[in-house]
Short mmCIF file of C-alpha atoms in Angstrom, two decimals:
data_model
loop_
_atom_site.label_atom_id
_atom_site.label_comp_id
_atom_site.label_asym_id
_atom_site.label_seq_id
_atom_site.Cartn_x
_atom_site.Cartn_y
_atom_site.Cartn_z
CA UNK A 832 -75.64 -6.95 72.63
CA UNK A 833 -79.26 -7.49 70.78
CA UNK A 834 -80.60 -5.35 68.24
CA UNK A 835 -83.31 -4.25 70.64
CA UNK A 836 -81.59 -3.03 73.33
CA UNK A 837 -79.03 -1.08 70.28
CA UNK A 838 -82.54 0.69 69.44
CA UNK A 839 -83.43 1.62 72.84
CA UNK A 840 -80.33 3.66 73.29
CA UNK A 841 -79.70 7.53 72.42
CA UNK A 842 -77.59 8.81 69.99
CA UNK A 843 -74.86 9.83 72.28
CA UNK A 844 -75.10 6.52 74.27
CA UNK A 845 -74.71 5.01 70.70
CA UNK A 846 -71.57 6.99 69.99
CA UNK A 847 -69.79 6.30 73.25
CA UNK A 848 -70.19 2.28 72.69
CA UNK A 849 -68.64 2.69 69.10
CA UNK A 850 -65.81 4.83 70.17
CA UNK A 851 -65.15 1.92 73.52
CA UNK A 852 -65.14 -0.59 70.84
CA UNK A 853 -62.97 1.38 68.25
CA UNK A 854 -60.62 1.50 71.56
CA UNK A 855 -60.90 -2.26 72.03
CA UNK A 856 -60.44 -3.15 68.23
CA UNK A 857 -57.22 -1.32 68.19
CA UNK A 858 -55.83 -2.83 71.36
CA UNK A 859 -56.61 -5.88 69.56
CA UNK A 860 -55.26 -5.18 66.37
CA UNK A 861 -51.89 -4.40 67.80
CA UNK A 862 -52.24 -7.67 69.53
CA UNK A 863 -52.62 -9.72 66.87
CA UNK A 864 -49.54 -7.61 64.91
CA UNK A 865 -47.45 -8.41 67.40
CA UNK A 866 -48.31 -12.30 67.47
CA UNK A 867 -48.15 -12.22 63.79
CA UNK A 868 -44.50 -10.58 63.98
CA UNK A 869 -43.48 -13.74 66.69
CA UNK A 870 -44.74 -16.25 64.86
CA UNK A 871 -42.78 -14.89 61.75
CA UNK A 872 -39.50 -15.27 63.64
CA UNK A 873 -37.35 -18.79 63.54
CA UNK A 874 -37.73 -21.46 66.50
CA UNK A 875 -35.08 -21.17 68.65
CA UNK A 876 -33.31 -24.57 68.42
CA UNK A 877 -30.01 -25.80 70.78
CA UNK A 878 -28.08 -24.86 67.75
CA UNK A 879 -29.27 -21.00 67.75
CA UNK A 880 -30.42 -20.65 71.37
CA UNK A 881 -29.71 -22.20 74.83
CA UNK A 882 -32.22 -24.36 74.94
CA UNK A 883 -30.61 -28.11 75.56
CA UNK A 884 -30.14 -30.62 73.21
CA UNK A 885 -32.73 -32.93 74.79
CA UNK A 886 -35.67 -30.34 73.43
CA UNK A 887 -34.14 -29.70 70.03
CA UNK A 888 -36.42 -31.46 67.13
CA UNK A 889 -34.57 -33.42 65.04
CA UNK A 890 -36.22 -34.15 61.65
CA UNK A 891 -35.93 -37.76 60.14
CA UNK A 892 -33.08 -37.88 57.65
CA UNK A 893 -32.55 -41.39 54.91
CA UNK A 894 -29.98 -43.75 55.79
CA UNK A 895 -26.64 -42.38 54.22
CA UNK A 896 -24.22 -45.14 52.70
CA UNK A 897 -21.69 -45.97 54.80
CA UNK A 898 -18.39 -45.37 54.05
CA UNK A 899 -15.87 -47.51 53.54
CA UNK A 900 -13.85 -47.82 56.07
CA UNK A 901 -10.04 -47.46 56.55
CA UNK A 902 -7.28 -50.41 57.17
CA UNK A 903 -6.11 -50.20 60.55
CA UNK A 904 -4.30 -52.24 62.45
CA UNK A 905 -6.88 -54.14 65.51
CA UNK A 906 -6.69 -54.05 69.21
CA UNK A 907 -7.85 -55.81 71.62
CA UNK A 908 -8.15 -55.53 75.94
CA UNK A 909 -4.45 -55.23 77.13
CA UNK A 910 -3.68 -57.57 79.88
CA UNK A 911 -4.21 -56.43 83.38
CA UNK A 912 -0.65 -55.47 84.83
CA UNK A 913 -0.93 -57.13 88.66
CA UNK A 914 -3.35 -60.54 87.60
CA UNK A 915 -4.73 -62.00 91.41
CA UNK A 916 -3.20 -65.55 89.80
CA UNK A 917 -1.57 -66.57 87.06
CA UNK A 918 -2.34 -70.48 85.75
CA UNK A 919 0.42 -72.19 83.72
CA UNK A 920 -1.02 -74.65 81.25
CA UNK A 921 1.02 -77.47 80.10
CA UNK A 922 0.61 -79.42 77.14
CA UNK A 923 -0.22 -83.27 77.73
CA UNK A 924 -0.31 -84.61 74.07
CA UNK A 925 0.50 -83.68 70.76
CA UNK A 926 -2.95 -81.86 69.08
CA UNK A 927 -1.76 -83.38 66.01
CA UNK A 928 -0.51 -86.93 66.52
CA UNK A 929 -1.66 -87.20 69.40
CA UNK A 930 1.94 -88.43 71.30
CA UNK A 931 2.50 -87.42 75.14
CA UNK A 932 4.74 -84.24 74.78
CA UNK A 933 4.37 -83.83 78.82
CA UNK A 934 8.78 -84.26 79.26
CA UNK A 935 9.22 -82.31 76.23
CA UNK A 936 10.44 -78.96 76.44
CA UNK A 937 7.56 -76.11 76.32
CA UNK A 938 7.46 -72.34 76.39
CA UNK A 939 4.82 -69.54 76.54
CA UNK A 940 2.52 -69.56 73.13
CA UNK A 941 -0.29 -67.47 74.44
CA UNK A 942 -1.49 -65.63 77.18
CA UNK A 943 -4.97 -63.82 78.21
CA UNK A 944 -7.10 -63.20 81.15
CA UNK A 945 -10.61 -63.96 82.39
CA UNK A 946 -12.01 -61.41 84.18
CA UNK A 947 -14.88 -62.25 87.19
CA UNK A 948 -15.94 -61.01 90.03
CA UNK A 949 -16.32 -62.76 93.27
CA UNK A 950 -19.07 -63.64 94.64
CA UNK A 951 -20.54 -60.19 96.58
CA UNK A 952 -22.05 -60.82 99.79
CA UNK A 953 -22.18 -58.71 103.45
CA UNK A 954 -18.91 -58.77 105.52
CA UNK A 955 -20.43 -58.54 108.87
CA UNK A 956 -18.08 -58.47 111.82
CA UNK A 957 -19.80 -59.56 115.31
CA UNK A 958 -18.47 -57.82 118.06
CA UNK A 959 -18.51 -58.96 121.72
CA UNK A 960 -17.26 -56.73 124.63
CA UNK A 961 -16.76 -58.44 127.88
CA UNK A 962 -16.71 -57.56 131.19
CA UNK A 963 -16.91 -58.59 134.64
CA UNK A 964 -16.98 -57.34 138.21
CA UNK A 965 -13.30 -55.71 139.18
CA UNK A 966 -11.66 -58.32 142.08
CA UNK A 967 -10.31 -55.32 143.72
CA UNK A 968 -13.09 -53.07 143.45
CA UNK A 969 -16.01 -55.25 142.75
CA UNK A 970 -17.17 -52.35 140.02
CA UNK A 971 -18.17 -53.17 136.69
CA UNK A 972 -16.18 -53.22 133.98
CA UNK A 973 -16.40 -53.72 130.15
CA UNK A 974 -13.73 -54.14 127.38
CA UNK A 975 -13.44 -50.84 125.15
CA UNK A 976 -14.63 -51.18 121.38
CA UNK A 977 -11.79 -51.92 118.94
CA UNK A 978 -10.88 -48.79 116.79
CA UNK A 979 -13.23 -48.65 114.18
CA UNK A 980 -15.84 -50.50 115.25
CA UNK A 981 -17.30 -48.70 117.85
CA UNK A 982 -20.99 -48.76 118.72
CA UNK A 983 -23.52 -47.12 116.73
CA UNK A 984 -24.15 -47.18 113.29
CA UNK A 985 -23.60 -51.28 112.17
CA UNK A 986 -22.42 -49.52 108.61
CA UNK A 987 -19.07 -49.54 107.47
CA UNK A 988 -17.39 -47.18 105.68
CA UNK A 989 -17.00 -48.73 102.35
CA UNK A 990 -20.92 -49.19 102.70
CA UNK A 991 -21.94 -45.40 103.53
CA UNK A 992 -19.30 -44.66 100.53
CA UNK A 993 -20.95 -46.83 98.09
CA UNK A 994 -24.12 -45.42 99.15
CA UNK A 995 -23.52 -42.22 99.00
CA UNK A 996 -22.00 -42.63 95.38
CA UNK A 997 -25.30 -44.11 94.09
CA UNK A 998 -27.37 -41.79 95.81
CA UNK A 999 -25.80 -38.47 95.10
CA UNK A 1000 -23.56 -39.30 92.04
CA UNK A 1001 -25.65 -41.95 90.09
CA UNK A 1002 -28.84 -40.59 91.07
CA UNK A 1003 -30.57 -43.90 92.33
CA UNK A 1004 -33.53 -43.37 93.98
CA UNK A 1005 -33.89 -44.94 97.78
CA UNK A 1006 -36.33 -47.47 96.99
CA UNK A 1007 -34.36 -48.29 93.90
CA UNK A 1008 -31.49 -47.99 95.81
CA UNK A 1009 -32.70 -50.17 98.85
CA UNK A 1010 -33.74 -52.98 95.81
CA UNK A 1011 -29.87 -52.78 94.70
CA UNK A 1012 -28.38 -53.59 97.59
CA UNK A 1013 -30.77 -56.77 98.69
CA UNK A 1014 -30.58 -58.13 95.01
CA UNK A 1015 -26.39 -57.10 94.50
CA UNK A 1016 -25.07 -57.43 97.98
CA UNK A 1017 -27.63 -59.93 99.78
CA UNK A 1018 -28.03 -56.60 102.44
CA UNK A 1019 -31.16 -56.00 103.80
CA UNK A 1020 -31.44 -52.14 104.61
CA UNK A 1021 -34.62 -49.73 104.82
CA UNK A 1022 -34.97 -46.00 103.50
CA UNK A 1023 -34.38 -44.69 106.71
CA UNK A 1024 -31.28 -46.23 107.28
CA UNK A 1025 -30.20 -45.06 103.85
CA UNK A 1026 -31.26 -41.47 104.69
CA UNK A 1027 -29.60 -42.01 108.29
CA UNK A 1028 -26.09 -42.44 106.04
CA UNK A 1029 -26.69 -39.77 104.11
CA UNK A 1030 -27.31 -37.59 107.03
CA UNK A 1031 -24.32 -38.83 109.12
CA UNK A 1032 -22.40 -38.00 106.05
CA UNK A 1033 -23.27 -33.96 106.13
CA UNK A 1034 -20.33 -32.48 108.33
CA UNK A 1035 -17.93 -34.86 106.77
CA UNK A 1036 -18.70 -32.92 102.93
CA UNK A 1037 -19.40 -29.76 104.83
CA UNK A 1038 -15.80 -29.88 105.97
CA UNK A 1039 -14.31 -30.69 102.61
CA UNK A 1040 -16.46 -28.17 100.63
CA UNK A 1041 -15.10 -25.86 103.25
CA UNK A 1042 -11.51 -26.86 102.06
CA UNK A 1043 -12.58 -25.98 98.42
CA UNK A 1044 -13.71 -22.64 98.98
CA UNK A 1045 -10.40 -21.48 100.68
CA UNK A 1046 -9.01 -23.26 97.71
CA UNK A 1047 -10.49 -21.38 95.17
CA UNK A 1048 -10.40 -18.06 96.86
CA UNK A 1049 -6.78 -18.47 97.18
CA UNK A 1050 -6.94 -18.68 93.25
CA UNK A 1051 -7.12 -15.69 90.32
CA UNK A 1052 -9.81 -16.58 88.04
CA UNK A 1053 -13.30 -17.67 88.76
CA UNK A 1054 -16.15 -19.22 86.26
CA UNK A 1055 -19.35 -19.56 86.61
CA UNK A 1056 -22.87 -20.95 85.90
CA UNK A 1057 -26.62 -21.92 87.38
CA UNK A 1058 -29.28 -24.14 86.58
CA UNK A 1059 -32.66 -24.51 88.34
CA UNK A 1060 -33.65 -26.81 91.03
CA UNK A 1061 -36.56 -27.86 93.02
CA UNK A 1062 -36.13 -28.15 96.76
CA UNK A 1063 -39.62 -28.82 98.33
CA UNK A 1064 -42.65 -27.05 96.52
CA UNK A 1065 -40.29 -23.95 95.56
CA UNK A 1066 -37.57 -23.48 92.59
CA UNK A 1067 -34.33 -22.54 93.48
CA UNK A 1068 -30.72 -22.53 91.72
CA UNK A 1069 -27.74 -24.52 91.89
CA UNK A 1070 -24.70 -22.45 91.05
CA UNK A 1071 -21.41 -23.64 90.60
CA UNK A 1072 -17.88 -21.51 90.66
CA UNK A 1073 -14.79 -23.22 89.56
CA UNK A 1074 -11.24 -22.88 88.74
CA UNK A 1075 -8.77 -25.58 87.18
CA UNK A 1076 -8.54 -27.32 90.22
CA UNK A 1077 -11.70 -26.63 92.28
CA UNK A 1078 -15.23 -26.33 92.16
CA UNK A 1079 -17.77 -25.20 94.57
CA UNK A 1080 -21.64 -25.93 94.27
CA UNK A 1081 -24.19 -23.83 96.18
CA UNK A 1082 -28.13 -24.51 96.20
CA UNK A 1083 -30.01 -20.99 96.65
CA UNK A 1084 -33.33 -19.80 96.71
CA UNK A 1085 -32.23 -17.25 94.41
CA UNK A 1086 -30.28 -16.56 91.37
CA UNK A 1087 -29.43 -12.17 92.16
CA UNK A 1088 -25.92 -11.14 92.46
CA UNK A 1089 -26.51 -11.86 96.25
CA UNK A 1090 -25.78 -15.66 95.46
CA UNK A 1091 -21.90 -14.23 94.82
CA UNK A 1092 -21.73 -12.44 97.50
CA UNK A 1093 -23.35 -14.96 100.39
CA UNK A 1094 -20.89 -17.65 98.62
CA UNK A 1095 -17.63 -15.90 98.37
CA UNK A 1096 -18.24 -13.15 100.86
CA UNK A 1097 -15.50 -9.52 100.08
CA UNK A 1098 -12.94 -12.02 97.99
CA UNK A 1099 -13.37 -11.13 93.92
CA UNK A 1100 -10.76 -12.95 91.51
CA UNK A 1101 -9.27 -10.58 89.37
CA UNK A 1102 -10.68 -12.56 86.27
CA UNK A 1103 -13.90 -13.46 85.63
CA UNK A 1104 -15.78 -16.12 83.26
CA UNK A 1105 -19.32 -16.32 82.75
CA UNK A 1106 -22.31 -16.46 80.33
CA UNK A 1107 -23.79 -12.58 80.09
CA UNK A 1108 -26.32 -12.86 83.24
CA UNK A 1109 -26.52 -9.74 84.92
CA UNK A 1110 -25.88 -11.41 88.62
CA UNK A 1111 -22.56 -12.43 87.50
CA UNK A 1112 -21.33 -9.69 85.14
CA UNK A 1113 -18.85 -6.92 86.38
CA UNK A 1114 -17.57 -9.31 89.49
CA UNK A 1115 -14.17 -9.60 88.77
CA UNK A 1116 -11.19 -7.13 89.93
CA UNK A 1117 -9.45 -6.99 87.00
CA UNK A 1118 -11.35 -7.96 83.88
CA UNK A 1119 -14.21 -10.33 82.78
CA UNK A 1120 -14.21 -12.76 79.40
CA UNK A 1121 -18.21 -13.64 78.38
CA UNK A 1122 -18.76 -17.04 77.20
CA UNK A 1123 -18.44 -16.98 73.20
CA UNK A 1124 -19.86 -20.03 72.63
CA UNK A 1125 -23.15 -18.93 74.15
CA UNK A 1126 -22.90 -15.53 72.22
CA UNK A 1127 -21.99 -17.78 68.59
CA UNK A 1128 -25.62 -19.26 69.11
CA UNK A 1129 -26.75 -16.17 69.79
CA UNK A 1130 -25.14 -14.55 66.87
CA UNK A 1131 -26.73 -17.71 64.76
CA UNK A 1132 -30.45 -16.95 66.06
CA UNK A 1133 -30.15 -13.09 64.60
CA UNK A 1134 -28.63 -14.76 61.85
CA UNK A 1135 -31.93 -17.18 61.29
CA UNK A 1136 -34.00 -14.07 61.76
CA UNK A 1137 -32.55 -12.50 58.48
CA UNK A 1138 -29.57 -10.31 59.59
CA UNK A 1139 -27.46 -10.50 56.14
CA UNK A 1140 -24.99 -7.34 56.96
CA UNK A 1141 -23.59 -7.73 60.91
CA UNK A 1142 -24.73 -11.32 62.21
CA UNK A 1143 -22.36 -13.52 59.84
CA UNK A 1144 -19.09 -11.55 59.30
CA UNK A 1145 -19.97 -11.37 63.90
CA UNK A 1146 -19.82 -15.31 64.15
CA UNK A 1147 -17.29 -15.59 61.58
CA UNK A 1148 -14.51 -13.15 63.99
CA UNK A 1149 -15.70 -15.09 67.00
CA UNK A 1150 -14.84 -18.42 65.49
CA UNK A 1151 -11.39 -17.53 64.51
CA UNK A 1152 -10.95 -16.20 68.24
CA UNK A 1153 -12.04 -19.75 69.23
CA UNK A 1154 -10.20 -21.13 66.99
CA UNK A 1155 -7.18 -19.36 68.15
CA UNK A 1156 -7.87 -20.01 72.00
CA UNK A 1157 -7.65 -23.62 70.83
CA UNK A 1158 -3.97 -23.11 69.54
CA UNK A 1159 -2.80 -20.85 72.47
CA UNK A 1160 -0.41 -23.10 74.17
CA UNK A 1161 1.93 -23.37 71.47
CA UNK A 1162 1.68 -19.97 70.95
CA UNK A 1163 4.28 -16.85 72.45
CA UNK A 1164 2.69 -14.40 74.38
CA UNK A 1165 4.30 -11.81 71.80
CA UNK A 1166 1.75 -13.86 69.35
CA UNK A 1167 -1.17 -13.52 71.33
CA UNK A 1168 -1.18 -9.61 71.43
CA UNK A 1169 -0.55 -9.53 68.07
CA UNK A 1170 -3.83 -12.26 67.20
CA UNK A 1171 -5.88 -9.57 70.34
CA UNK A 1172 -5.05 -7.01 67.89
CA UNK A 1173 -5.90 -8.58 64.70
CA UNK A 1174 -9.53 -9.65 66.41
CA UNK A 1175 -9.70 -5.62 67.23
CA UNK A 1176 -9.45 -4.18 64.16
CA UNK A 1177 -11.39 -6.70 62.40
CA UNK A 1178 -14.45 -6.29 64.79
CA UNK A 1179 -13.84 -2.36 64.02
CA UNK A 1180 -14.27 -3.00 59.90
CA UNK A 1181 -17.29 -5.13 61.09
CA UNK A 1182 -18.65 -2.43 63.13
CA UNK A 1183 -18.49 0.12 60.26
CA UNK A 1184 -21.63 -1.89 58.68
CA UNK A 1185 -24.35 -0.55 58.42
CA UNK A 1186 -27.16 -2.78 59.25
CA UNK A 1187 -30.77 -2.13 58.31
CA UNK A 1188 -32.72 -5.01 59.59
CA UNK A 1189 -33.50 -5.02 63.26
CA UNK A 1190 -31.98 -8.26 63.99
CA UNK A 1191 -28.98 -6.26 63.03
CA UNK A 1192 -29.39 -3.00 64.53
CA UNK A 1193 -30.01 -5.17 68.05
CA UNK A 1194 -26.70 -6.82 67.49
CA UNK A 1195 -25.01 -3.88 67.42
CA UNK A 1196 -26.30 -2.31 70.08
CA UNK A 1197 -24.90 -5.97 71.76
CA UNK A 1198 -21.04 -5.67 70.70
CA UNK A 1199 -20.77 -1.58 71.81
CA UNK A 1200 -22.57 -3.46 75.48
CA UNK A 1201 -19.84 -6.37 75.75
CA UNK A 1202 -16.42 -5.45 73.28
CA UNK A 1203 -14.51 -5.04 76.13
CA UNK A 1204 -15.14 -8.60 77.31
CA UNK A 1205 -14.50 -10.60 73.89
CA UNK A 1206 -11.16 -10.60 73.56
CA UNK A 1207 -9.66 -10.95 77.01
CA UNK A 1208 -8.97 -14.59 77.46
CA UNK A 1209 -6.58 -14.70 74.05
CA UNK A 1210 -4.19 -12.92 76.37
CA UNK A 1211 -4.47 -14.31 79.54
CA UNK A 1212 -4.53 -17.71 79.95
CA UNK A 1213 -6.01 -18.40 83.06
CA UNK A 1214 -9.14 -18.27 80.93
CA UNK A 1215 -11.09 -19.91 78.27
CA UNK A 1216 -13.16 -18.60 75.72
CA UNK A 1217 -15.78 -20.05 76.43
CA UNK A 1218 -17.73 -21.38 79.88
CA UNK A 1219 -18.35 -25.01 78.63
CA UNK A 1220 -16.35 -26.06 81.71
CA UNK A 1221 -19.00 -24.67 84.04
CA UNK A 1222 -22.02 -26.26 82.11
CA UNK A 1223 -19.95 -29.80 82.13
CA UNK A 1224 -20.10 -29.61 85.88
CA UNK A 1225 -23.58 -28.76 86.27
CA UNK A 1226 -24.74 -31.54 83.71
CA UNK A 1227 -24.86 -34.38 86.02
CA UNK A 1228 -26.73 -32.17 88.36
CA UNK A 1229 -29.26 -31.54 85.22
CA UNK A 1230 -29.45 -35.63 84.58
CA UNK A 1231 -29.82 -36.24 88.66
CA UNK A 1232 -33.42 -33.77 88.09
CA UNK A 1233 -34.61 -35.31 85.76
CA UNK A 1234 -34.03 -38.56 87.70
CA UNK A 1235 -35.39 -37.45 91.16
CA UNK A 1236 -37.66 -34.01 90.72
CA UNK A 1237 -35.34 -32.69 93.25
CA UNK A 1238 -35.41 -32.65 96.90
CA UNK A 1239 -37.57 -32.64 99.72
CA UNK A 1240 -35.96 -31.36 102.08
CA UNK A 1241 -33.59 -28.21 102.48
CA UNK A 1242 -30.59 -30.38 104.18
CA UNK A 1243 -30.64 -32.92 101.65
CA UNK A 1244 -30.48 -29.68 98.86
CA UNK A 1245 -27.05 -28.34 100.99
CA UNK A 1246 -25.76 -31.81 101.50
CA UNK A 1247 -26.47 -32.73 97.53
CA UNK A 1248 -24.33 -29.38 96.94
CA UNK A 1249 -21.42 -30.06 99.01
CA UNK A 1250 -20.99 -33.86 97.38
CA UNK A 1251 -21.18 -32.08 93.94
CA UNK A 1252 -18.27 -29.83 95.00
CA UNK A 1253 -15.86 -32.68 96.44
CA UNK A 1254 -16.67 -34.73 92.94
CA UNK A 1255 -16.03 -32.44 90.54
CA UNK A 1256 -12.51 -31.42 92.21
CA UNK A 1257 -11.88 -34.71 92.66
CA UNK A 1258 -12.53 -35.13 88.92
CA UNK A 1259 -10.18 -31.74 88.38
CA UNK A 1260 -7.89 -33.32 90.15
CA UNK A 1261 -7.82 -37.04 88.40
CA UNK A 1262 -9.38 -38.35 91.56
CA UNK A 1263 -12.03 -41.34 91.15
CA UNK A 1264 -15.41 -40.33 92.60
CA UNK A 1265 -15.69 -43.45 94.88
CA UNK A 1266 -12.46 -42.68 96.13
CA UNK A 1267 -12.88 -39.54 96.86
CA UNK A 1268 -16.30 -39.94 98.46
CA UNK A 1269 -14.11 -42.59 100.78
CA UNK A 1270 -11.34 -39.81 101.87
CA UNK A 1271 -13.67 -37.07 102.75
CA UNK A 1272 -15.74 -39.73 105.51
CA UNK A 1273 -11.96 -40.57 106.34
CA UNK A 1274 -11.46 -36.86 107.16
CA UNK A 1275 -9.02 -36.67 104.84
CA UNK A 1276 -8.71 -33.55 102.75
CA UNK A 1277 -8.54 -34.10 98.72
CA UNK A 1278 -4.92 -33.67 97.40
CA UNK A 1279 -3.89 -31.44 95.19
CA UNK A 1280 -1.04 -32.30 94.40
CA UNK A 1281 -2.56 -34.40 91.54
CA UNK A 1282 -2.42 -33.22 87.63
CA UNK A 1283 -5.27 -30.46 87.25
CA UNK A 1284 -7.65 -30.74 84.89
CA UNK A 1285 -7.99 -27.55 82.63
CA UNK A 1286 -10.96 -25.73 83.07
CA UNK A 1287 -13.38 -27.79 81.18
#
């Protein structure tokens, strides 16, 4: 505003402007208080926050010396147990006299193996039907198609396994993927035809995804996770829910608490394990353990914001009840409640501080939210204290976005889902991802009766 139109007002017009801008200069003030305060707090860092590893800044450190190293005994490649030939190699002539040795006595002196591949080209099986005219009936008649090889797609199935592994589980893109095969195999295949596998492939996973779910309703604990994904021009979330033999993977448009309820319908395990989401807290029948390792970096960030009084003695407890979870299967269940009550009446001399920062205060508002869900897995040990198990199965899915941006298409999203889910109970159940990949376009369901992985 210009000095001359400032003179051309009244006095009351005058006051009115000064009072709007004592408004605005307050507004602003607080503003810039509040920016300040922000500004004034730590970075949140992977070791102090959630955010990943791949963001965290890690400053440039000098070359530490090296330490010497300890004596061990070496090792070397063990020799393969069923060899496709074995060569004998028989002395001729003495190395150092050089005298023919060939009818002298000889035993083994060393063996190894050299490993190749053959060479890799198409196996492509041509496939006549004949036919004639029927000498009784003069109608036409054609031979029926072998068992297996039936019209349609020319694609075997150890080709529509291995591409479905280095679509879904490698994360190759098609054209890359399309280059592979012509420069690996000698196979000459377009994008469509790779998407044609991929679709063909759909009721096969649906079924065995299908399989999983019954499996891990049928089950008593449940943990679970999300991470974002982007299906056309709109974000959604892939969720998983596992147990220690089975994982399911769902890709929703949403992350509420209506995810748990479209994916496991009325069923609700009667333990629960998650981070401390909202959609996925107070789900379980029984009682629910929140992830501690999340809640430790949590802790850590309060910590970095200059908590002295609650934050460290907080991390410290959870630690040891890590730190016991670790030991728990050479412990008694007699020893357990004991450690569960030893972790109780510690956090109650730690709750009898009294903090004055707000960093503080805020944590303790946190423990009197969650106590009741700290302590539960120490006693039952269906659980874990913490949900690293879920965030291992949803970091391929984390490398595959970076690798692709996601998916076009909402079919491909559901299809990507239901591979995820036969893979990682495959890997639960020490089952290779190629082979199982091979079973479920065999029809066959994924056994079980296989060593399970524990939860992580």
């Amino acid at each position: 505003m210009t000095r001359a139109a400032l003179e051309s007002l009244d006095k009351e017009a005058l006051i009115q402007l000064v009072l709007a801008q004592v408004s605005v200069i307050e507004r602003l003030t607080e503003r810039v208080a509040e920016l300040e305060a922000r500004l004034g707090k730590p970075p949140k860092t992977p070791g102090n926050s959630s955010v990943p590893p791949s963001r965290g800044n890690k400053a440039s450190e000098p070359a530490a010396m090296k330490a010497k190293s300890k004596v061990h005994p070496g090792s070397a490649r063990s020799l393969d147990p069923e060899p496709t030939r074995t060569q004998h190699v028989f002395a001729s002539a003495c190395s150092c006299c050089g005298c023919d040795v060939s009818g002298a006595a000889q035993f083994a002196c060393e063996s190894y193996d050299r490993i190749d591949i053959p060479p890799v080209k198409p196996d492509v099986t041509r496939v006549v039907l004949h036919g004639g005219a029927c000498p009784r009936c003069a109608e036409p008649f054609k031979a029926a198609a072998p068992a297996g090889l039936e019209p349609g797609s020319p694609f075997g199935p150890n080709l529509r396994a291995l591409v479905i592994y280095l679509r879904s589980v490698q994360g190759i893109p098609l054209e890359r993927l399309r280059r592979a095969l012509r420069d690996l195999f000698g196979l000459e295949i377009s994008e469509g035809a790779l998407v044609n596998i991929l679709k063909a492939a759909r009721t096969a996973f649906s079924a065995q995804a299908k399989a999983i779910r019954e499996r891990l309703l049928s089950g008593t604990t449940i943990a679970s996770d999300e991470t974002g994904m982007r299906v056309g021009k709109a974000n959604w979330w892939l969720w998983v829910f596992l147990n220690p033999d089975s994982a399911l993977f769902a890709l929703k448009p949403f992350r509420s608490r209506a995810v748990v309820d479209d994916v496991l319908g009325d069923f609700r395990p009667e333990y629960w394990l998650s981070d401390r989401y909202g959609a996925q807290m107070n789900q379980a029948t029984g009682d629910h353990q929140v992830c501690l390792a999340h809640l430790i970096r949590d802790v850590q960030y309060l910590i970095d914001c200059g908590d002295a009084v609650l934050a460290p003695a907080f991390k410290g407890l959870l630690k040891r009840a890590c730190a016991i979870g670790r030991r728990r299967p050479a412990l008694a269940d007699a020893t357990l409640k004991t450690y569960q009550r030893d972790l109780d009446r510690r956090l109650d001399l730690i709750m009898q501080r009294q903090p004055t920062h707000e960093a503080g205060l805020k944590l303790k508002r946190l423990i009197k939210k969650i106590r009741r869900h700290l302590f539960v897995f120490v006693t039952v040990r269906a659980l874990e204290a913490t949900n690293n198990g879920s965030e291992r199965a949803l970091r391929p899915s984390a490398v595959y976005r970076k690798i692709t941006n996601g998916f076009r298409s909402k079919w491909a999203a559901e299809h990507y889902a239901d591979v995820r889910s036969v893979i990682e109970t495959a890997r639960r159940r020490t089952i290779g991802a190629f082979e199982a990949i091979k079973l479920t376009l065999g029809g066959t369901l994924l056994p079980i009766s296989a060593p399970a992985r524990p939860s992580g």
